[in-house]
XYZ file of C-alpha atoms in Angstrom:
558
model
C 104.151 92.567 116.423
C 102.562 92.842 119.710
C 99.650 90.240 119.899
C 96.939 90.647 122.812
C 96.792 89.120 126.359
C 95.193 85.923 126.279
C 91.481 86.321 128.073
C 90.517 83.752 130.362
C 87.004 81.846 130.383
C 86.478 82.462 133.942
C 84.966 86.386 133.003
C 86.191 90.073 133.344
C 82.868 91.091 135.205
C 82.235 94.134 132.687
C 79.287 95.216 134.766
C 81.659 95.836 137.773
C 84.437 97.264 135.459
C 81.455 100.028 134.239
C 80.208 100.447 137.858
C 83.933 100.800 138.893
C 83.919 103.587 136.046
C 81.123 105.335 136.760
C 82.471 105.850 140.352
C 85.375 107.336 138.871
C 83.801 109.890 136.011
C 82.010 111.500 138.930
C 84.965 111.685 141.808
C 87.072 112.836 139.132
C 87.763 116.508 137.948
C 88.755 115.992 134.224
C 90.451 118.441 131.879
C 87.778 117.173 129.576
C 84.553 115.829 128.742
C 83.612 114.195 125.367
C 80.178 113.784 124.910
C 79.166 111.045 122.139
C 80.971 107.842 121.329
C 80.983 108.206 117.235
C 85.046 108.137 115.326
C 85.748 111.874 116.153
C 84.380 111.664 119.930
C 86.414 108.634 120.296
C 88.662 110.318 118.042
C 89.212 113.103 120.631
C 89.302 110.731 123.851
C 92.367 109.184 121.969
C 93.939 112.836 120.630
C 93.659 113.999 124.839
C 94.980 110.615 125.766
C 98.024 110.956 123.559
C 98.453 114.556 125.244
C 98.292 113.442 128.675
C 95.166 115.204 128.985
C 92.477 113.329 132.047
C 90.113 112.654 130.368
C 86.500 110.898 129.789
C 83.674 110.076 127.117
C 79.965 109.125 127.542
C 77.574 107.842 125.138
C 74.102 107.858 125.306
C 73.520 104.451 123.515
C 77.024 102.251 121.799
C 80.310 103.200 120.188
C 79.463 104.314 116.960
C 75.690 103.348 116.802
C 75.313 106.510 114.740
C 76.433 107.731 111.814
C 79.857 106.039 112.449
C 78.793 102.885 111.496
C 76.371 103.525 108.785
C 78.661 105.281 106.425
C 79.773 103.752 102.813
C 82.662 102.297 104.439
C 85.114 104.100 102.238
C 88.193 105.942 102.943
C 88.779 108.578 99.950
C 89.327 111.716 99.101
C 85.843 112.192 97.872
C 85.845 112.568 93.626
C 82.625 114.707 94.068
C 84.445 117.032 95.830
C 86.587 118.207 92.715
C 84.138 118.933 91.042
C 82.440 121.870 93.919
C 86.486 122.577 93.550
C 87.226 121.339 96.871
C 90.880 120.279 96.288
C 92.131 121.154 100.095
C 89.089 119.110 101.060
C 90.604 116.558 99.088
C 94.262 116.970 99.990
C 93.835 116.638 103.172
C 91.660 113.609 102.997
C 93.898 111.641 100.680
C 96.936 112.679 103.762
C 94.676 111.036 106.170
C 93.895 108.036 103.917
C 97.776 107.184 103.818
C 97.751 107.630 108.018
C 94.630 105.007 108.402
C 96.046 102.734 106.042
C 99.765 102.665 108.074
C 97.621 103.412 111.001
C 95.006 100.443 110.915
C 96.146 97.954 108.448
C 93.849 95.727 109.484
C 90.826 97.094 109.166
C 91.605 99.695 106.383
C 92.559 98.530 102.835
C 93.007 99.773 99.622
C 90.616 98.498 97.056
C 90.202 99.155 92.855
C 87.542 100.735 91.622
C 86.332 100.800 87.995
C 84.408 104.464 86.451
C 82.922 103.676 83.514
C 82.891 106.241 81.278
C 79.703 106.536 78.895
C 79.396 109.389 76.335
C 80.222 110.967 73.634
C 83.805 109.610 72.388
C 86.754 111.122 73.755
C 85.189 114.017 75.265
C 83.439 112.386 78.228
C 86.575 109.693 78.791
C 89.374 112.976 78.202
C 86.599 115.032 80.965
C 86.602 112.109 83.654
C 90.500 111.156 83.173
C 91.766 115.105 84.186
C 89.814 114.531 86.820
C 91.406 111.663 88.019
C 95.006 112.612 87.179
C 93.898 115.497 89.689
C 92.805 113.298 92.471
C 96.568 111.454 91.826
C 97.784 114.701 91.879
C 96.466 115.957 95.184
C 97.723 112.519 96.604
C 95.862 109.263 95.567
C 99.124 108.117 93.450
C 100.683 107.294 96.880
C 98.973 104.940 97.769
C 97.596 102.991 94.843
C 99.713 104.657 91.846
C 98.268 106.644 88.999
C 94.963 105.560 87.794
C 94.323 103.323 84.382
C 92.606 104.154 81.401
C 90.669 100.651 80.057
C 89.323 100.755 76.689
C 85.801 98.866 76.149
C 86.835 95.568 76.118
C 89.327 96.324 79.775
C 86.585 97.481 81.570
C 84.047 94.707 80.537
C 86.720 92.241 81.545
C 86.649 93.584 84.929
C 82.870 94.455 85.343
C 80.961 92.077 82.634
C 77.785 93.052 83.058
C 77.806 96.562 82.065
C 75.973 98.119 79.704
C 77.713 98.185 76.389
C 75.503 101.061 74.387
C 77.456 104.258 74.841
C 80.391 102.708 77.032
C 83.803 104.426 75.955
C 85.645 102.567 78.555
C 86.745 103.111 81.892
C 89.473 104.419 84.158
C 90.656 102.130 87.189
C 91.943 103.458 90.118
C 92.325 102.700 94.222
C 90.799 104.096 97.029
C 90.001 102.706 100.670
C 87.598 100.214 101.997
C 87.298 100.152 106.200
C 84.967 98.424 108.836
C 83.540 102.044 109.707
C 82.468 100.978 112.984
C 85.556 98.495 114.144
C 87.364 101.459 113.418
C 85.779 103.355 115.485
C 86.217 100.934 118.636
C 89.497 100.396 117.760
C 90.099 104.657 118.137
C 88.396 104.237 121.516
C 90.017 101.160 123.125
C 93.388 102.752 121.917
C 92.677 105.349 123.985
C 91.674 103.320 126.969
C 94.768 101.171 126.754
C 97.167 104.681 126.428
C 99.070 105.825 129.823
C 96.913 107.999 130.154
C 93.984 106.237 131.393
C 90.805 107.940 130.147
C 87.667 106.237 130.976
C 84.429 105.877 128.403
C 80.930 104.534 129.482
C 78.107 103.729 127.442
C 74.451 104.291 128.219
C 75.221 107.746 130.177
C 72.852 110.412 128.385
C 74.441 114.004 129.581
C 71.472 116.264 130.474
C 72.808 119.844 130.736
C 75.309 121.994 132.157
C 76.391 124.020 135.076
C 78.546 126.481 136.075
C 79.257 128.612 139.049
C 81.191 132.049 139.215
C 82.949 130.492 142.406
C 84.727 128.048 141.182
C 85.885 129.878 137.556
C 86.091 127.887 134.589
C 85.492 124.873 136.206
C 81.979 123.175 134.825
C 79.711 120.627 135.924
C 77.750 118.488 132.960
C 74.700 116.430 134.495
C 73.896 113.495 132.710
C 71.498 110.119 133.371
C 72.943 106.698 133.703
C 70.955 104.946 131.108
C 71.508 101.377 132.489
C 71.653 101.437 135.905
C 69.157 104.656 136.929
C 70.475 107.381 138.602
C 71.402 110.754 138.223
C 75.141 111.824 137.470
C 77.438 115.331 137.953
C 80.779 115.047 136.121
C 83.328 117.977 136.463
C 85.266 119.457 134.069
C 87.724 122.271 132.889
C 86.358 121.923 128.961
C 83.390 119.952 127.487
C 83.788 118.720 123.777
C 79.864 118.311 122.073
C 80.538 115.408 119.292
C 77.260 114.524 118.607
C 77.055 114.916 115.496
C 73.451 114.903 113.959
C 71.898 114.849 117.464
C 72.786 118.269 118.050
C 70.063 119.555 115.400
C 67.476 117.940 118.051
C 65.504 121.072 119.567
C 65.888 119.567 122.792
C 69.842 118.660 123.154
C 71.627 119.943 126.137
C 73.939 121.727 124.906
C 72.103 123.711 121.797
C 73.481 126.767 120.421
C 72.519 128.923 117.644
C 76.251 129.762 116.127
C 76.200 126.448 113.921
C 73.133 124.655 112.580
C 73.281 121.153 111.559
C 71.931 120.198 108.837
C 71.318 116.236 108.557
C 71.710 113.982 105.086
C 70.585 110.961 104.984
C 72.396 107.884 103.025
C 70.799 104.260 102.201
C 72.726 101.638 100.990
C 71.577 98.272 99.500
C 73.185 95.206 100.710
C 73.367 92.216 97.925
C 75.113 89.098 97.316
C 78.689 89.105 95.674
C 77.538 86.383 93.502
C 74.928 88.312 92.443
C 76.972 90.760 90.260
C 80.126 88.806 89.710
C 83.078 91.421 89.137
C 86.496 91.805 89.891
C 86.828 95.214 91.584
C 83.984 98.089 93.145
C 82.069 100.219 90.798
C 81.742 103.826 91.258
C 79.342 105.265 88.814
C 78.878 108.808 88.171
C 74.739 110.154 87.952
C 74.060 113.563 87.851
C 74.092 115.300 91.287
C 76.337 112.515 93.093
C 78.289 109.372 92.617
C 76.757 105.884 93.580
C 79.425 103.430 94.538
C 79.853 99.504 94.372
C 81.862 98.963 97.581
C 83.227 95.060 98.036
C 82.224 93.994 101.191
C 83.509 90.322 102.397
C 80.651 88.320 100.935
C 78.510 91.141 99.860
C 78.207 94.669 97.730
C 77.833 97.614 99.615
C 75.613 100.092 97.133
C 75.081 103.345 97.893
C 74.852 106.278 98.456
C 71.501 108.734 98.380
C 72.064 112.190 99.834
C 68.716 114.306 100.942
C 67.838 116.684 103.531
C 66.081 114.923 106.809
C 63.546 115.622 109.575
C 62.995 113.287 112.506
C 64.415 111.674 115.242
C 68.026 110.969 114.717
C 68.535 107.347 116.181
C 68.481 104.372 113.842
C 67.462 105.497 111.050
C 66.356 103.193 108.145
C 66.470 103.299 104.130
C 62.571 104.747 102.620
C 61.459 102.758 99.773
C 61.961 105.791 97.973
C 65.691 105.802 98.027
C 65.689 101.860 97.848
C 64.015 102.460 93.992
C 66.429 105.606 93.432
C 69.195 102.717 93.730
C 67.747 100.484 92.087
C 67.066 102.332 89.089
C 70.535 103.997 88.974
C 71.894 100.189 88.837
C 69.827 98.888 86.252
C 69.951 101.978 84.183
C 74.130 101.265 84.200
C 74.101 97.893 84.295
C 72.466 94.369 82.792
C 71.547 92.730 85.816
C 67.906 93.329 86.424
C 68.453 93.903 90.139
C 64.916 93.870 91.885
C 64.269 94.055 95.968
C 64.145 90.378 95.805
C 67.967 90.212 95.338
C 68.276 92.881 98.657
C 69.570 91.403 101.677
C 69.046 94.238 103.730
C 69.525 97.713 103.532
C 70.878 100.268 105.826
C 71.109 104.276 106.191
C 72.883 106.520 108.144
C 72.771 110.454 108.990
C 75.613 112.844 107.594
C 75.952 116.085 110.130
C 76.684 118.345 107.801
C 76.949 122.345 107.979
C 73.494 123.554 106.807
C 74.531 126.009 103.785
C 72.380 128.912 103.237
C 70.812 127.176 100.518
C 69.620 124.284 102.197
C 70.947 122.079 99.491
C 72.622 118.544 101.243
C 74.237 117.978 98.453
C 75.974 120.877 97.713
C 76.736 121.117 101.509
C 80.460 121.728 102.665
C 81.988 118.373 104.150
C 84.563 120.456 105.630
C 84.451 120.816 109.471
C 83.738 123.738 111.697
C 84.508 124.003 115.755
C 82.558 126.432 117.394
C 83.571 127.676 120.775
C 80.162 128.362 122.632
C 79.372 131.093 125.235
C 78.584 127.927 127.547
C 81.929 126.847 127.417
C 80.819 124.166 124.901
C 83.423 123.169 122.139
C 81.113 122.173 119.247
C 82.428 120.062 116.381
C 80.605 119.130 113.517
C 80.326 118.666 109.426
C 83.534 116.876 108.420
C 84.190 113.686 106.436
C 84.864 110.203 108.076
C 87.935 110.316 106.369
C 89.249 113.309 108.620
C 88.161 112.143 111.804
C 91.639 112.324 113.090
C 91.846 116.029 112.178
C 88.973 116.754 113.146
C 89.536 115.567 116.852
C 92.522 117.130 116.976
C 91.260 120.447 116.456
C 88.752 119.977 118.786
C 90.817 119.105 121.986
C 93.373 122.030 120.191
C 90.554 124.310 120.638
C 89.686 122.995 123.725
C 92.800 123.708 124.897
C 93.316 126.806 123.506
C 96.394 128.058 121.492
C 99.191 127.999 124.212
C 98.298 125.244 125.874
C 97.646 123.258 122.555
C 101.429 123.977 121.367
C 102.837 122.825 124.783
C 100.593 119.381 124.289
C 100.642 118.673 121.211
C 98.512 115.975 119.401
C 100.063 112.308 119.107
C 97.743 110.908 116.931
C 99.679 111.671 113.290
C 101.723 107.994 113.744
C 99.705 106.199 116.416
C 99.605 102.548 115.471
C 95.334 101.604 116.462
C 94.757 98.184 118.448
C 95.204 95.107 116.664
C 97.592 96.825 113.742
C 98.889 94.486 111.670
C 100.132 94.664 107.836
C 99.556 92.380 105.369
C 102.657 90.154 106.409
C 101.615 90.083 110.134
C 98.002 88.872 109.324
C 99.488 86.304 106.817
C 101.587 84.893 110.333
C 98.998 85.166 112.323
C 95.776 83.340 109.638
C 98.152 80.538 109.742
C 98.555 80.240 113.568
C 95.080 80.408 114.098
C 94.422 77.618 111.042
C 96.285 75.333 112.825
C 93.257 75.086 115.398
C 91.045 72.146 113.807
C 87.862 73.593 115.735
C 88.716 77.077 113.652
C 89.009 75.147 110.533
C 85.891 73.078 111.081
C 83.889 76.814 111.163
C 84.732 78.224 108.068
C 87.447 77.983 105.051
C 88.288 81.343 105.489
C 87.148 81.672 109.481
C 91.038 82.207 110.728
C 91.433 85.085 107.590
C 88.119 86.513 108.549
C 88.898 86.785 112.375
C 92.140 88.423 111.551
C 90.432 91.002 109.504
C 88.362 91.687 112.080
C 90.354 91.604 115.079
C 94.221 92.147 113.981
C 96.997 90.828 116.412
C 93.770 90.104 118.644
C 92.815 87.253 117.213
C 95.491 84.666 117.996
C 93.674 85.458 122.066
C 89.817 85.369 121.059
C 91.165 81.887 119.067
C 93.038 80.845 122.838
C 89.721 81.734 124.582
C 87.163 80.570 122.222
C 89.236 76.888 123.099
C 88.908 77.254 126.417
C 85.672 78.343 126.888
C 84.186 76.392 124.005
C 83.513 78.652 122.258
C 84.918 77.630 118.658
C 81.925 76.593 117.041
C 80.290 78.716 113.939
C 77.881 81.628 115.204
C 76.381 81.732 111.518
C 76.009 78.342 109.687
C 78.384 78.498 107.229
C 79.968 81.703 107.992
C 83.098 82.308 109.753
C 82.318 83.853 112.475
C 83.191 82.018 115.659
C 80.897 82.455 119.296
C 84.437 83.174 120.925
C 83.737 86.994 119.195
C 80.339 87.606 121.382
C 81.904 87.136 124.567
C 84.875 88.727 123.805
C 82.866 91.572 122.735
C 81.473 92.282 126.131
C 84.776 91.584 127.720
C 86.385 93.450 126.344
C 84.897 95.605 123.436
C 81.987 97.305 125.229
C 78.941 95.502 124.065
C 75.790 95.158 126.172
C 73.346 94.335 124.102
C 72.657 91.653 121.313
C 72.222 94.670 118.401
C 75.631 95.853 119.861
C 77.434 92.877 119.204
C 75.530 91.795 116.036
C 75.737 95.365 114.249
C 78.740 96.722 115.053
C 80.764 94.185 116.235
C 80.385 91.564 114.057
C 78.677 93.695 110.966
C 75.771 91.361 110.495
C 72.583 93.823 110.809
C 71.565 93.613 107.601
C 72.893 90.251 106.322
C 71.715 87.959 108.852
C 68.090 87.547 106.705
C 66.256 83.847 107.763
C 68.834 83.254 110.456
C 68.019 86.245 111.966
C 66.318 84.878 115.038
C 68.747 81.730 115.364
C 71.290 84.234 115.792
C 69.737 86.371 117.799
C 69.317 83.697 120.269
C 72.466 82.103 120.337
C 74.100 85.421 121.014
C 71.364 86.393 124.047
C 72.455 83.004 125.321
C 76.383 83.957 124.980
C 75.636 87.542 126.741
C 73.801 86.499 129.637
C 76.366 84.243 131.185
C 78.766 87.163 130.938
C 75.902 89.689 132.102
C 73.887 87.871 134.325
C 71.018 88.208 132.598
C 67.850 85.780 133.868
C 66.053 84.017 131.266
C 63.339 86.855 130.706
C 65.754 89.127 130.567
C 67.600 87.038 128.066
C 64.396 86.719 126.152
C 63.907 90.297 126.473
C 67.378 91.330 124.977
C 66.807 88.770 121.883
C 63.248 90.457 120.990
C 64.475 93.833 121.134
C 66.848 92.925 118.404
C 64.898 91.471 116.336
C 61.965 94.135 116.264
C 64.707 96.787 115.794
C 66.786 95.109 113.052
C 63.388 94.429 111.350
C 63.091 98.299 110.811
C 66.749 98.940 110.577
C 67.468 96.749 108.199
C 64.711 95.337 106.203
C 64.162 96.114 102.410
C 60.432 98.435 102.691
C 58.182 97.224 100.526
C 57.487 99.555 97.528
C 55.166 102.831 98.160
């Protein structure tokens, strides 16, 4: 177990490391560009890294601001899927499941989940149970073993508050619960940490493309540094598009008409563990889709809806519409009388799927396509979170093209992630970090919590929260110590207050009357490692607020 380098409080000057960066994407020639910082951009950054490739990302706004960290949060081989009669779809997903959970121990797991079955006797219960001896089948026993079958009284003991006319039972099985946007850090700053030295800056919108006869494949992608001003011209042999959803905009750089995007939108409803007490997640089965129950640390995760959508494709938010769609599919399964008063926030996110010819979201393929445009573009798109890692593979393999892909292969398949640490390892390490009374003041759990979140990290945010007093509770009564803002900007990226507070600490929606407090305290922590002045500190804290407001707010009914 290899546990991080302890950070001192003096400061890392991140705006000097990104200015230092930006010097470099432009006097460099790279073998390739990635543009957009979601899991499979980040995903390919770290798939060229482990090649040896040069190679460099930029990101119009944060790591996985996207659809990367507005997802379910679930790791599975998608029991929809068998039903459209997907089963490589699901193969292959279930493979990767067993890589993230060896992968990223720490911020993977594996989690039970209870279908209840409703119907008419035996047929519905024999129906639902093929189809998860299939999904063990095509890999899930692995991981979690074979799935249970629970008669009435089973799955009431697990899930009390179900509705008992019609219930036949249930059938409990596994499947995987991540920190979708941790995750997707953690693929990044892998890659920045790798021999190979890639580079990846934030805030750098890419504008268009060049390319001149002269100098033969070589390319030059223009882009805008978002923070500083400025115009950019980065050179390249090949230029990856992972943009995901924003590549249906009419006016992205790099459109093309061999693949249209078609985006899906997914709210979720965040409530209260103790709301709903139960003893496992819920997946329930309506007709057209499958709602889930996902555990969440001190919350439920519910979701998902799946429609077609038109707009702009940054920060999207839940419509009251899909908020009652939830709502009703909750009540009408179980006896809790769940109303938006019990909603702590909500959230929604944008799938880039494949438009069919159809135009049906749901029915839409979550397989992936690369397209190889006349630009030189290599377009990537549809895919499942789940196969991120394949996914960015065959990008930079296609990149590459076919004889220069088998002489560099992909490394990926067995790459431990930053801050990997089983179950064992984050025992040792929880009780290390307990022994530090201003941990233990925070937070029962504060020293579990922090290892969750940061791995074999945490032992050096602990070591520089002490030294730069920076051990007290961020969130009264939560564990989440101040130590994790600055060490977000040190050395995770962040530059801005909705960077640290939704993706790096996962509080966007939870936060809900200490909201502003938070906010605050957080603006304060940033600006002595930003040198921000006090408007400017002001100025950061608002923005939040206004945009969590509509991100994350439960809309009142239409």
């Amino acid at each position: 177990m290899t546990l991080a380098t302890p950070m001192s409080a003096s400061g890392s000057k991140p705006l000097a490391r990104r200015s230092a960066d930006l010097d470099r994407l432009v006097d460099t020639t790279w073998d390739v560009v990635i543009i957009g910082g979601g899991v499979v951009g980040s995903g390919a950054l770290l798939d060229a890294a482990s090649r040896g490739l040069t190679a460099a990302l930029i990101e119009q706004d944060d790591i996985a601001v996207g659809t990367s960290s507005r997802s379910s949060r679930l790791i599975h081989g998608g029991l929809r899927y068998l039903e459209q009669i997907h089963l490589p779809l699901v193969r292959e997903a279930l493979a990767e499941r067993r890589r993230l959970l060896r992968n990223a121990p720490h911020l993977v797991s594996l989690e039970p989940q209870l279908f209840p079955v409703y119907g008419i006797p035996f047929l519905h219960k024999a129906f639902y149970d093929a189809g998860l001896t299939l999904y063990d089948i095509l890999g899930a026993r692995h991981d979690g073993g074979w799935h249970r079958r629970l008669d009435v009284a089973g799955s009431l003991e697990i899930w009390p508050s179900l509705r008992r006319p019609g219930l036949r039972g249930g059938l409990l099985y596994h499947d995987g619960v991540e920190d979708d946007a941790r995750f997707a850090l953690a693929v990044l700053r892998t890659a920045l940490e790798s021999e190979a030295a890639p580079i990846a800056v934030t805030r750098v919108r890419a504008t268009g493309l060049r390319s001149d006869a002269s100098t033969g494949p070589l390319r030059t992608v223009t882009a805008t540094d978002v923070l500083g001003g400025g115009e950019l011209e980065i050179h390249t042999h090949s230029i990856v598009d992972a943009t995901g959803v924003w590549a249906a905009e009419p006016g992205h750089p790099f459109a093309s008409p061999s693949m249209r995007i078609l985006p899906s939108r997914g709210a979720h409803l965040v409530v209260e563990r103790d709301r709903i007490p139960a003893s496992a997640g819920l997946t329930i089965r309506v007709p057209g889709k499958v709602v889930f129950f996902v555990p969440w640390a001190d919350h439920w995760l519910i979701g998902t809806t799946d429609a077609p959508y038109e707009g702009p494709p940054a920060r999207v938010a839940a419509s009251s519409q899909e908020v009652d769609e939830l709502l009703a599919t909750v009540n009408a399964t179980l006896d809790v009388d769940l109303t938006r008063a019990d909603i702590v926030g909500t959230y929604a996110g944008l799938r880039p799927l494949i438009a069919p010819s159809g135009g049906s979201t749901v029915k839409a393929s979550r397989e992936h396509r690369i397209t190889a445009e006349p630009n030189g573009v290599v377009r990537v798109a549809g895919g499942k979170y789940t196969t991120y890692r394949v996914m960015a593979r065959d990008v930079i393999d296609a990149a590459l093209g076919r004889a220069a892909a088998q002489a560099r292969p992909s490394g990926t398949a067995d790459l431990p992630l930053i801050g990997a640490a089983d179950a064992s390892a984050r025992e040792h390490i929880t009780r290390e970090i307990a022994t530090i009374e201003s941990v233990a003041q925070v937070h029962p759990d504060a020293a579990a919590r922090l290892t969750a979140r940061h791995g074999t990290e945490a032992p050096a945010i602990a070591a520089f929260g002490a030294e730069a007093d920076l051990l007290r509770p961020l969130v009264p009564g939560r564990p989440f110590l101040e130590a994790e803002v600055a060490w977000a900007v040190r050395r995770e990226l962040a530059l801005s207050v909705d960077d640290v507070l939704s993706r790096r600490l996962r509080l966007g929606p939870e936060l809900g009357e200490d909201r502003q407090a938070v906010a605050s305290r957080v603006a304060e922590i940033m600006s002595r490692e930003l040198g921000w002045t006090q408007i400017e500190c002001e100025g950061e804290r608002d923005a939040y607020l206004d945009s969590a407001e509509r991100e994350y707010g439960v809309p009142a009914p239409a």
